Short mmCIF file of C-alpha atoms in Angstrom, two decimals:
data_model
loop_
_atom_site.label_atom_id
_atom_site.label_comp_id
_atom_site.label_asym_id
_atom_site.label_seq_id
_atom_site.Cartn_x
_atom_site.Cartn_y
_atom_site.Cartn_z
CA MET M 28 151.49 91.47 99.56
CA ILE M 29 154.16 88.79 99.86
CA VAL M 30 155.06 89.94 103.36
CA LEU M 31 151.43 89.34 104.29
CA LEU M 32 151.31 85.92 102.69
CA LEU M 33 154.52 84.38 104.02
CA PRO M 34 153.57 84.29 107.72
CA LEU M 35 150.13 82.95 106.76
CA VAL M 36 151.79 80.21 104.73
CA ALA M 37 153.95 79.33 107.73
CA ALA M 38 150.83 79.09 109.89
CA ILE M 39 148.94 77.01 107.34
CA LEU M 40 151.82 74.56 107.19
CA LEU M 41 151.23 73.75 110.84
CA PHE M 42 147.98 72.05 109.92
CA ASP M 43 150.15 69.11 108.96
CA HIS M 44 150.37 68.35 112.66
CA PHE M 45 146.88 66.91 112.35
CA ARG M 46 147.36 65.36 108.90
CA PRO M 47 148.57 61.74 109.08
CA PHE M 48 150.55 60.36 106.18
CA VAL M 49 149.14 57.28 104.43
CA PRO M 50 151.21 55.73 101.65
CA GLN M 51 149.47 55.43 98.30
CA THR M 52 149.69 52.59 95.84
CA GLU M 53 151.28 53.39 92.51
CA GLU M 54 148.55 52.00 90.26
CA THR M 55 145.23 52.50 92.01
CA GLY M 56 145.92 55.32 94.47
CA THR M 57 144.24 53.35 97.28
CA GLU M 58 145.59 53.17 100.80
CA ALA M 59 148.36 50.69 101.49
CA GLN M 60 147.83 48.12 104.26
CA ARG M 61 149.72 49.17 107.34
CA GLU M 62 149.00 46.39 109.85
CA GLU M 63 149.33 43.29 107.70
CA VAL M 64 152.50 41.26 108.10
CA LYS M 65 154.33 40.82 104.81
CA THR M 66 157.79 40.08 103.51
CA TYR M 67 159.73 43.25 102.76
CA GLY M 68 163.12 44.14 101.38
CA PHE M 69 165.09 46.98 103.01
CA VAL M 70 168.22 48.55 101.48
CA ILE M 71 170.60 49.75 104.20
CA GLU M 72 171.55 53.42 103.85
CA SER M 73 173.29 54.26 107.14
CA ALA M 74 175.56 52.97 109.84
CA PRO M 75 173.86 51.18 112.76
CA LYS M 76 172.64 53.30 115.66
CA PRO M 77 172.42 51.30 118.93
CA THR M 78 169.21 51.39 120.96
CA ALA M 79 168.28 49.46 124.11
CA LYS M 80 168.10 45.99 122.50
CA CYS M 81 168.35 46.69 118.77
CA GLU M 82 170.43 48.28 116.07
CA ARG M 83 168.58 50.95 114.09
CA PHE M 84 169.22 51.46 110.38
CA GLU M 85 167.95 54.02 107.92
CA THR M 86 166.63 52.06 104.94
CA LYS M 87 164.53 52.35 101.85
CA VAL M 88 161.91 49.81 100.86
CA ILE M 89 162.57 48.22 97.48
CA GLY M 90 160.09 46.81 94.99
CA MET M 91 160.72 43.14 94.29
CA LYS M 92 158.08 40.94 92.66
CA GLU M 93 159.61 37.86 94.16
CA LEU M 94 158.94 39.37 97.58
CA GLY M 95 155.34 40.17 96.70
CA MET M 96 155.91 43.93 97.02
CA SER M 97 154.98 45.30 93.61
CA GLU M 98 151.36 45.86 94.63
CA LEU M 99 152.17 47.84 97.78
CA GLY M 100 153.35 50.96 96.00
CA ILE M 101 155.78 51.95 98.76
CA ARG M 102 159.05 51.52 96.88
CA GLY M 103 161.69 54.07 97.80
CA LEU M 104 160.00 55.29 101.00
CA GLU M 105 162.16 55.75 104.08
CA VAL M 106 161.83 53.23 106.92
CA TYR M 107 163.71 52.94 110.21
CA LEU M 108 164.53 49.25 110.53
CA TYR M 109 165.22 47.84 114.02
CA LEU M 110 167.17 44.59 114.04
CA LEU M 111 167.48 42.57 117.24
CA ARG M 112 171.08 42.67 118.45
CA ASP M 113 172.79 39.34 117.83
CA SER M 114 176.50 38.83 118.59
CA THR M 115 176.63 35.66 116.50
CA ARG M 116 176.10 37.38 113.13
CA ALA M 117 177.54 40.37 111.35
CA LEU M 118 175.51 43.52 110.99
CA PRO M 119 174.40 44.71 107.56
CA SER M 120 176.51 47.32 105.77
CA TRP M 121 175.78 50.06 103.27
CA GLY M 122 174.06 48.69 100.20
CA ASP M 123 173.08 45.36 101.77
CA THR M 124 169.47 44.21 101.48
CA VAL M 125 167.69 42.89 104.53
CA VAL M 126 164.75 40.59 103.77
CA ALA M 127 162.37 40.16 106.70
CA LYS M 128 158.78 39.24 107.42
CA THR M 129 157.41 42.12 109.44
CA GLN M 130 154.94 44.97 109.44
CA ILE M 131 155.61 48.67 108.84
CA GLU M 132 154.05 51.24 111.12
CA TRP M 133 153.74 54.56 109.33
CA SER M 134 154.09 57.94 110.98
CA ARG M 135 153.90 60.97 108.70
CA ARG M 136 156.40 60.42 105.88
CA THR M 137 158.50 57.63 107.39
CA GLY M 138 157.88 54.16 108.74
CA ARG M 139 159.25 51.86 111.44
CA ALA M 140 159.74 48.13 111.29
CA PHE M 141 161.19 45.54 113.69
CA ALA M 142 162.75 42.23 112.71
CA ALA M 143 164.10 39.57 115.05
CA ARG M 144 164.87 37.20 112.16
CA TYR M 145 165.98 38.22 108.73
CA ASN M 146 167.96 37.16 105.71
CA LEU M 147 170.87 39.24 104.49
CA LEU M 148 171.64 39.78 100.81
CA PRO M 149 175.12 41.35 100.66
CA ALA M 150 175.74 44.08 98.12
CA LYS M 151 177.95 43.07 95.22
CA GLU M 152 180.33 45.91 96.00
CA HIS M 153 180.45 47.77 99.29
CA LYS M 154 181.08 51.40 98.47
CA GLU M 155 180.50 53.91 101.21
CA PRO M 156 178.77 57.16 100.29
CA LEU M 157 181.02 60.12 99.48
CA GLN M 158 179.78 61.88 102.60
CA VAL M 159 181.09 59.04 104.79
CA ARG M 160 184.41 58.81 102.94
CA LEU M 161 185.01 62.54 103.43
CA TYR M 162 184.05 62.15 107.09
CA ARG M 163 186.81 59.57 107.45
CA ARG M 164 189.29 62.12 106.08
CA LEU M 165 188.48 64.30 109.08
CA ALA M 166 189.35 61.37 111.34
CA ALA M 167 192.56 60.77 109.38
CA ALA M 168 193.57 64.38 110.11
CA GLY M 169 193.44 63.73 113.86
CA LEU M 170 189.87 64.63 114.85
CA SER M 171 188.07 62.24 117.18
CA GLY M 172 185.23 61.94 119.66
CA ASP M 173 182.57 64.60 119.99
CA GLU M 174 184.72 67.14 118.16
CA LEU M 175 184.87 64.88 115.10
CA ALA M 176 181.11 64.36 115.22
CA THR M 177 180.40 68.10 115.56
CA THR M 178 182.75 68.98 112.70
CA GLY M 179 181.19 66.30 110.49
CA ALA M 180 177.72 67.69 111.19
CA LEU M 181 178.70 71.30 110.46
CA THR M 182 180.72 70.67 107.30
CA LEU M 183 179.16 67.56 105.75
CA GLY M 184 175.74 67.22 107.35
CA TYR M 185 176.82 63.81 108.71
CA LYS M 186 175.14 63.44 112.11
CA ASP M 187 175.17 59.68 112.72
CA ASP M 188 177.99 59.88 115.30
CA ILE M 189 176.66 62.78 117.36
CA ASP M 190 176.20 61.78 120.98
CA PRO M 191 172.61 62.29 122.21
CA GLU M 192 173.95 64.38 125.09
CA ILE M 193 175.72 66.77 122.66
CA ARG M 194 172.56 67.00 120.57
CA ARG M 195 170.50 67.76 123.68
CA GLN M 196 172.83 70.51 124.93
CA PHE M 197 172.81 72.20 121.50
CA GLN M 198 169.01 72.16 121.58
CA ALA M 199 168.78 73.43 125.15
CA SER M 200 171.23 76.27 124.52
CA GLY M 201 169.46 77.39 121.34
CA ALA M 202 172.18 76.24 118.93
CA ALA M 203 170.38 73.30 117.30
CA HIS M 204 170.30 75.20 113.99
CA VAL M 205 174.10 75.08 113.89
CA LEU M 206 174.19 71.26 113.82
CA ALA M 207 171.75 71.12 110.89
CA VAL M 208 173.40 72.29 107.66
CA SER M 209 171.34 75.30 106.62
CA GLY M 210 171.55 78.85 105.35
CA LEU M 211 174.32 79.64 107.84
CA HIS M 212 176.63 76.98 106.45
CA THR M 213 175.80 77.59 102.81
CA GLY M 214 176.26 81.33 103.39
CA ILE M 215 179.74 80.73 104.81
CA LEU M 216 180.63 78.49 101.86
CA TYR M 217 179.14 81.00 99.41
CA GLY M 218 181.29 83.82 100.82
CA LEU M 219 184.37 81.58 100.79
CA VAL M 220 183.86 80.55 97.16
CA LEU M 221 183.36 84.18 96.06
CA TRP M 222 186.46 85.21 97.99
CA LEU M 223 188.55 82.53 96.28
CA LEU M 224 187.19 83.25 92.78
CA THR M 225 187.86 86.98 93.12
CA LEU M 226 191.24 86.47 94.86
CA GLY M 227 190.07 88.21 97.98
CA GLY M 228 188.27 90.95 96.06
CA ARG M 229 191.28 91.95 93.94
CA PHE M 230 190.04 90.26 90.75
CA LYS M 231 186.54 91.52 89.97
CA PRO M 232 185.28 90.46 86.55
CA LEU M 233 182.08 89.62 88.37
CA TYR M 234 181.34 93.33 88.52
CA GLU M 235 183.07 94.52 85.34
CA ASN M 236 181.64 92.61 82.38
CA ARG M 237 178.81 90.23 81.62
CA PHE M 238 181.01 87.32 80.55
CA GLY M 239 183.11 87.31 83.73
CA ARG M 240 180.01 87.77 85.82
CA CYS M 241 178.32 84.78 84.16
CA VAL M 242 181.41 82.56 84.50
CA ILE M 243 181.86 83.20 88.20
CA SER M 244 178.13 82.97 88.91
CA GLY M 245 178.01 79.66 87.04
CA VAL M 246 180.90 78.27 89.09
CA VAL M 247 179.27 79.46 92.34
CA ILE M 248 175.95 77.85 91.45
CA ALA M 249 177.63 74.55 90.53
CA VAL M 250 179.66 74.47 93.76
CA MET M 251 176.64 75.27 95.91
CA TRP M 252 174.45 72.57 94.35
CA GLY M 253 177.31 70.10 94.71
CA TYR M 254 177.48 70.94 98.41
CA ALA M 255 173.70 70.54 98.72
CA TRP M 256 173.93 67.08 97.15
CA LEU M 257 176.84 66.14 99.42
CA THR M 258 174.97 67.13 102.59
CA GLY M 259 171.83 65.19 101.69
CA MET M 260 169.59 67.77 99.96
CA THR M 261 167.77 68.65 103.18
CA PRO M 262 164.99 71.28 102.89
CA SER M 263 167.04 73.98 104.64
CA VAL M 264 170.04 73.48 102.34
CA VAL M 265 167.90 73.26 99.21
CA ARG M 266 166.16 76.47 100.24
CA ALA M 267 169.45 78.30 100.77
CA VAL M 268 171.04 77.03 97.55
CA THR M 269 167.92 77.79 95.53
CA MET M 270 168.02 81.35 96.84
CA VAL M 271 171.72 81.60 95.93
CA THR M 272 170.86 80.36 92.44
CA ILE M 273 168.16 82.98 92.02
CA PHE M 274 170.45 85.64 93.47
CA GLU M 275 173.32 84.76 91.11
CA THR M 276 170.95 84.59 88.14
CA GLY M 277 169.87 88.12 89.06
CA ARG M 278 173.52 89.18 89.11
CA MET M 279 174.02 87.81 85.61
CA LEU M 280 171.01 89.82 84.44
CA TYR M 281 172.12 92.93 86.39
CA ARG M 282 169.01 92.87 88.53
CA PRO M 283 168.60 92.96 92.31
CA ALA M 284 167.51 89.57 93.55
CA PHE M 285 167.55 89.15 97.34
CA SER M 286 164.11 90.01 98.65
CA LEU M 287 160.85 88.44 99.74
CA ASN M 288 160.24 87.67 96.07
CA THR M 289 163.40 85.55 96.10
CA ILE M 290 162.14 83.61 99.11
CA ALA M 291 158.73 83.08 97.53
CA ALA M 292 160.29 81.96 94.24
CA ALA M 293 162.56 79.51 96.09
CA ALA M 294 159.56 78.04 97.93
CA VAL M 295 157.60 77.61 94.69
CA LEU M 296 160.54 75.95 92.90
CA ILE M 297 161.28 73.57 95.78
CA LEU M 298 157.65 72.53 96.18
CA ALA M 299 157.27 72.04 92.44
CA VAL M 300 160.04 69.41 92.59
CA ARG M 301 159.51 68.07 96.14
CA PRO M 302 155.93 68.86 97.20
CA THR M 303 156.18 66.72 100.35
CA ASP M 304 158.66 69.24 101.78
CA LEU M 305 155.62 71.40 102.51
CA TRP M 306 154.96 69.18 105.54
CA SER M 307 158.57 69.24 106.77
CA VAL M 308 159.22 71.08 110.03
CA SER M 309 162.67 71.97 108.70
CA PHE M 310 161.08 73.58 105.64
CA GLN M 311 158.67 75.58 107.78
CA LEU M 312 161.36 76.77 110.20
CA SER M 313 163.76 77.61 107.39
CA PHE M 314 161.38 79.81 105.41
CA ALA M 315 159.83 81.42 108.51
CA ALA M 316 163.27 82.41 109.80
CA THR M 317 164.47 83.72 106.43
CA ALA M 318 161.32 85.74 105.80
CA ALA M 319 161.52 87.29 109.27
CA ILE M 320 165.18 88.20 108.75
CA VAL M 321 164.44 89.86 105.39
CA VAL M 322 161.47 91.79 106.80
CA MET M 323 162.98 92.88 110.11
CA ALA M 324 166.79 92.89 109.89
CA LYS M 325 167.05 95.75 107.39
CA SER M 326 164.61 97.90 109.34
CA LEU M 327 166.35 97.28 112.65
CA THR M 328 169.93 97.77 111.39
CA PRO M 329 171.11 101.37 111.83
CA THR M 330 172.38 103.23 108.76
CA LEU M 331 176.07 104.00 109.19
CA PRO M 332 178.85 105.34 106.94
CA SER M 333 180.40 102.72 104.68
CA LYS M 334 183.92 103.19 106.04
CA GLN M 335 184.43 102.15 109.64
CA GLY M 336 187.42 101.44 111.82
CA PHE M 337 188.44 97.93 112.76
CA PHE M 338 186.83 97.96 116.21
CA LYS M 339 183.64 99.50 114.84
CA GLN M 340 183.50 96.74 112.22
CA ILE M 341 183.81 94.15 114.98
CA GLY M 342 181.05 95.87 116.89
CA LEU M 343 178.83 95.97 113.80
CA TYR M 344 179.49 92.26 113.23
CA PHE M 345 178.20 91.32 116.68
CA LEU M 346 175.33 93.81 116.33
CA GLY M 347 174.38 92.02 113.12
CA ILE M 348 174.39 88.68 114.95
CA ILE M 349 172.04 90.08 117.60
CA ILE M 350 169.64 91.57 115.05
CA VAL M 351 169.55 88.46 112.84
CA SER M 352 169.14 86.18 115.87
CA LEU M 353 166.25 88.24 117.20
CA ALA M 354 164.55 88.33 113.81
CA ALA M 355 164.92 84.57 113.28
CA GLN M 356 163.68 83.87 116.81
CA ILE M 357 160.62 86.06 116.32
CA GLY M 358 159.83 84.37 113.00
CA THR M 359 160.14 80.81 114.27
CA LEU M 360 158.96 81.16 117.87
CA PRO M 361 155.38 79.88 117.38
CA ILE M 362 156.51 76.93 115.27
CA THR M 363 159.08 75.99 117.91
CA MET M 364 156.54 76.17 120.73
CA PHE M 365 153.91 74.30 118.72
CA TYR M 366 156.13 71.37 117.72
CA PHE M 367 158.77 71.17 120.47
CA GLY M 368 157.15 72.89 123.46
CA GLN M 369 160.27 74.64 124.75
CA ILE M 370 162.18 77.91 124.38
CA SER M 371 165.87 78.59 124.91
CA CYS M 372 166.26 81.65 127.14
CA TYR M 373 169.91 82.32 126.28
CA PHE M 374 169.70 82.10 122.48
CA LEU M 375 171.31 85.55 122.07
CA LEU M 376 174.29 84.63 124.23
CA THR M 377 174.56 81.31 122.40
CA ASN M 378 174.59 82.91 118.96
CA LEU M 379 177.14 85.52 120.01
CA ILE M 380 179.52 82.69 120.93
CA VAL M 381 178.60 79.91 118.51
CA LEU M 382 178.13 81.81 115.24
CA PRO M 383 181.69 83.26 115.15
CA LEU M 384 183.03 79.80 116.00
CA ALA M 385 180.95 78.24 113.23
CA THR M 386 182.14 80.90 110.77
CA LEU M 387 185.70 79.78 111.45
CA LEU M 388 185.01 76.06 111.88
CA VAL M 389 183.25 75.46 108.55
CA PRO M 390 186.11 76.69 106.28
CA CYS M 391 188.71 75.07 108.55
CA GLY M 392 186.80 71.79 108.45
CA LEU M 393 186.50 71.91 104.65
CA ALA M 394 190.22 72.64 104.37
CA THR M 395 190.94 69.69 106.66
CA ILE M 396 188.85 67.43 104.41
CA VAL M 397 190.75 68.59 101.32
CA LEU M 398 194.19 68.16 102.94
CA GLY M 399 193.34 64.83 104.62
CA GLY M 400 196.09 63.07 106.55
CA SER M 401 198.99 65.18 105.25
CA TRP M 402 201.09 67.15 107.73
CA LEU M 403 199.32 70.33 106.67
CA GLY M 404 195.97 68.57 107.07
CA THR M 405 196.99 67.47 110.57
CA MET M 406 197.82 71.06 111.52
CA MET M 407 194.50 72.26 110.15
CA GLY M 408 192.81 69.37 111.93
CA LYS M 409 194.19 70.54 115.28
CA MET M 410 192.79 74.02 114.65
CA THR M 411 189.43 72.54 113.66
CA TYR M 412 189.46 70.31 116.75
CA GLY M 413 190.03 73.34 118.98
CA LEU M 414 187.13 75.24 117.43
CA ALA M 415 184.80 72.25 117.77
CA TRP M 416 185.92 71.73 121.38
CA ALA M 417 185.17 75.39 122.16
CA MET M 418 181.75 75.11 120.54
CA ASN M 419 180.79 71.92 122.39
CA HIS M 420 181.91 73.23 125.77
CA SER M 421 180.32 76.67 125.31
CA THR M 422 176.93 75.13 124.51
CA GLY M 423 177.34 72.79 127.47
CA TRP M 424 178.11 75.75 129.76
CA ILE M 425 175.09 77.72 128.52
CA GLU M 426 172.84 74.66 128.82
CA HIS M 427 173.74 74.40 132.54
CA LEU M 428 172.95 78.05 133.31
CA PRO M 429 169.88 78.54 135.54
CA GLY M 430 166.64 78.62 133.57
CA SER M 431 168.28 77.80 130.24
CA THR M 432 165.00 76.45 128.85
CA VAL M 433 161.34 77.11 129.50
CA SER M 434 158.61 74.62 128.58
CA VAL M 435 155.86 76.41 126.65
CA HIS M 436 153.43 74.61 124.38
CA ILE M 437 150.80 76.48 122.37
CA GLY M 438 147.91 75.35 120.21
CA LEU M 439 147.20 76.07 116.58
CA GLY M 440 144.90 78.98 117.43
CA MET M 441 147.69 80.84 119.23
CA VAL M 442 149.99 80.24 116.26
CA VAL M 443 147.49 81.89 113.92
CA VAL M 444 147.02 84.85 116.30
CA TYR M 445 150.79 85.26 116.60
CA TYR M 446 151.29 85.40 112.85
CA LEU M 447 148.41 87.84 112.41
CA ILE M 448 150.16 90.19 114.83
CA PHE M 449 153.41 89.56 112.98
CA ILE M 450 151.73 90.55 109.71
CA LEU M 451 150.60 93.87 111.16
CA PHE M 452 154.03 94.55 112.63
CA SER M 453 155.79 93.65 109.37
CA THR M 454 153.47 95.92 107.38
CA PHE M 455 154.26 98.75 109.77
CA LEU M 456 158.01 98.19 109.35
CA ILE M 457 157.84 98.09 105.56
CA LYS M 458 155.71 101.23 105.33
CA ASN M 459 158.10 103.12 107.60
CA ARG M 460 161.10 101.83 105.67
#
C-alpha cells in the first residue's frame, strides 16, 4: 500500500502552490499585520549578496520588547533584508543586528524587507559560522573562483559565492541536484566513512558481532548527523541522514531496513519535528525521487552474477547511473514542470558525466578541508580544482547544446493524472518482481 500512497502524497503536497503562508502570533494565533510599517530587528546570518542597487542579507527577525516586537509573534522567521548600497558606511557582518523601520512582505515561509536607513548594533564578538570557516580552508588550499564556489556547494552546502551564470547552466543541463547537498552527497560520505571504519573492507566487526556492529553504526550515525548540521539541515539532507539512521538501526537489530517503509518512516519523523517541511519543494522532490528509485531501479536492473571483471563493473556502474537517473526523472518530472516549467533534455548525458566527477570531488574536497593550507592540502586542492573545473565546463558545454531545455508547464490536474498512472505502473512492477 505504501507504493500507492507515496505518489499521492507527492501530488497532495503540490496543493501548497495555492496555499499562502501567513505568520501567526504566539499568544492569540491571529494573523500578523503584513502591511503596517513598524520597527524591526534583523540578525544578519549571511554574507551580502549584491543586487542592482542593494545588498541582500539572510536574516532572522528577533523579539525585542524595546522595539515593540513581542506582540508580532514572528521571532526567528527568515527574512531577506535589502539594504540600500552606501559607500560611506560599513556593511553589517555575521551576528550584527540591523534595526530599521520598514514593512515585511511575506511570501510562503519567508519575508522580504527593504531599508534605506537603519541603525547597526554590532555583535559583541564576530565569529563566523563553522561552514564559512571551513570554506575558507578550501581557499587556503589554492581553490578560487567558480571552482571554489562549486566545491563549497558540493562539500559544505555553502552556495553564497556561486555565480548566477554557473547556477543557471547547472539547472539547464539537468545537474541542479548536484549543487544542492542531498542524498548523492550523503551517500558518498556514508560509503567513505564505512570504508574508513572497516579499513577498506578488511576489518569487518560490523558483520561479525553485535557489539562491533553497534559501535560502527553509532559512529556512522553521529558523523552523518554532524554533516547534516554542518550543511544547514536542509530537507534533502535531513531526509537522507534520517534514512541512514533507520538503515543503520536496522543493521544493529539484524533486520533489513532500506525499503519504501524506510522512506515513509523518514518522512513521518521529519514532519513530526519540522512540519513546515511538508510545503518545501526540496522535500517534495527529494522524497518523490527516492520513492521512484526504490520502486523502479530494482525492477529495471538486470540480475547478474556477483563476480564480474573490471570492465564489466565499469559498465554496470554507468548502467546504474542511467537507471537511477531515469527513475528519479520519472518520479520528479511533474513536480519540476509544475513549479519550474522546464525540462532538461540531456539529463542522462549530464548525469553520466557529472555523477562520476561528483563521486570523486566530494571526498577530495573533504580531504582538502581537513588538510587546509599544508603542502599536502595544496596538492589535494589542485586535484579538487581540476575536478570542479571539469564539472563546470561540462555542464556549460551541455547547456549550450541545441535544445538543451524545453519549456513545459502543467497544471495541478495533470500532476494528479500523472501520479495515478505512476501508481498503476509501480503496482505492475512490484507484482512482477
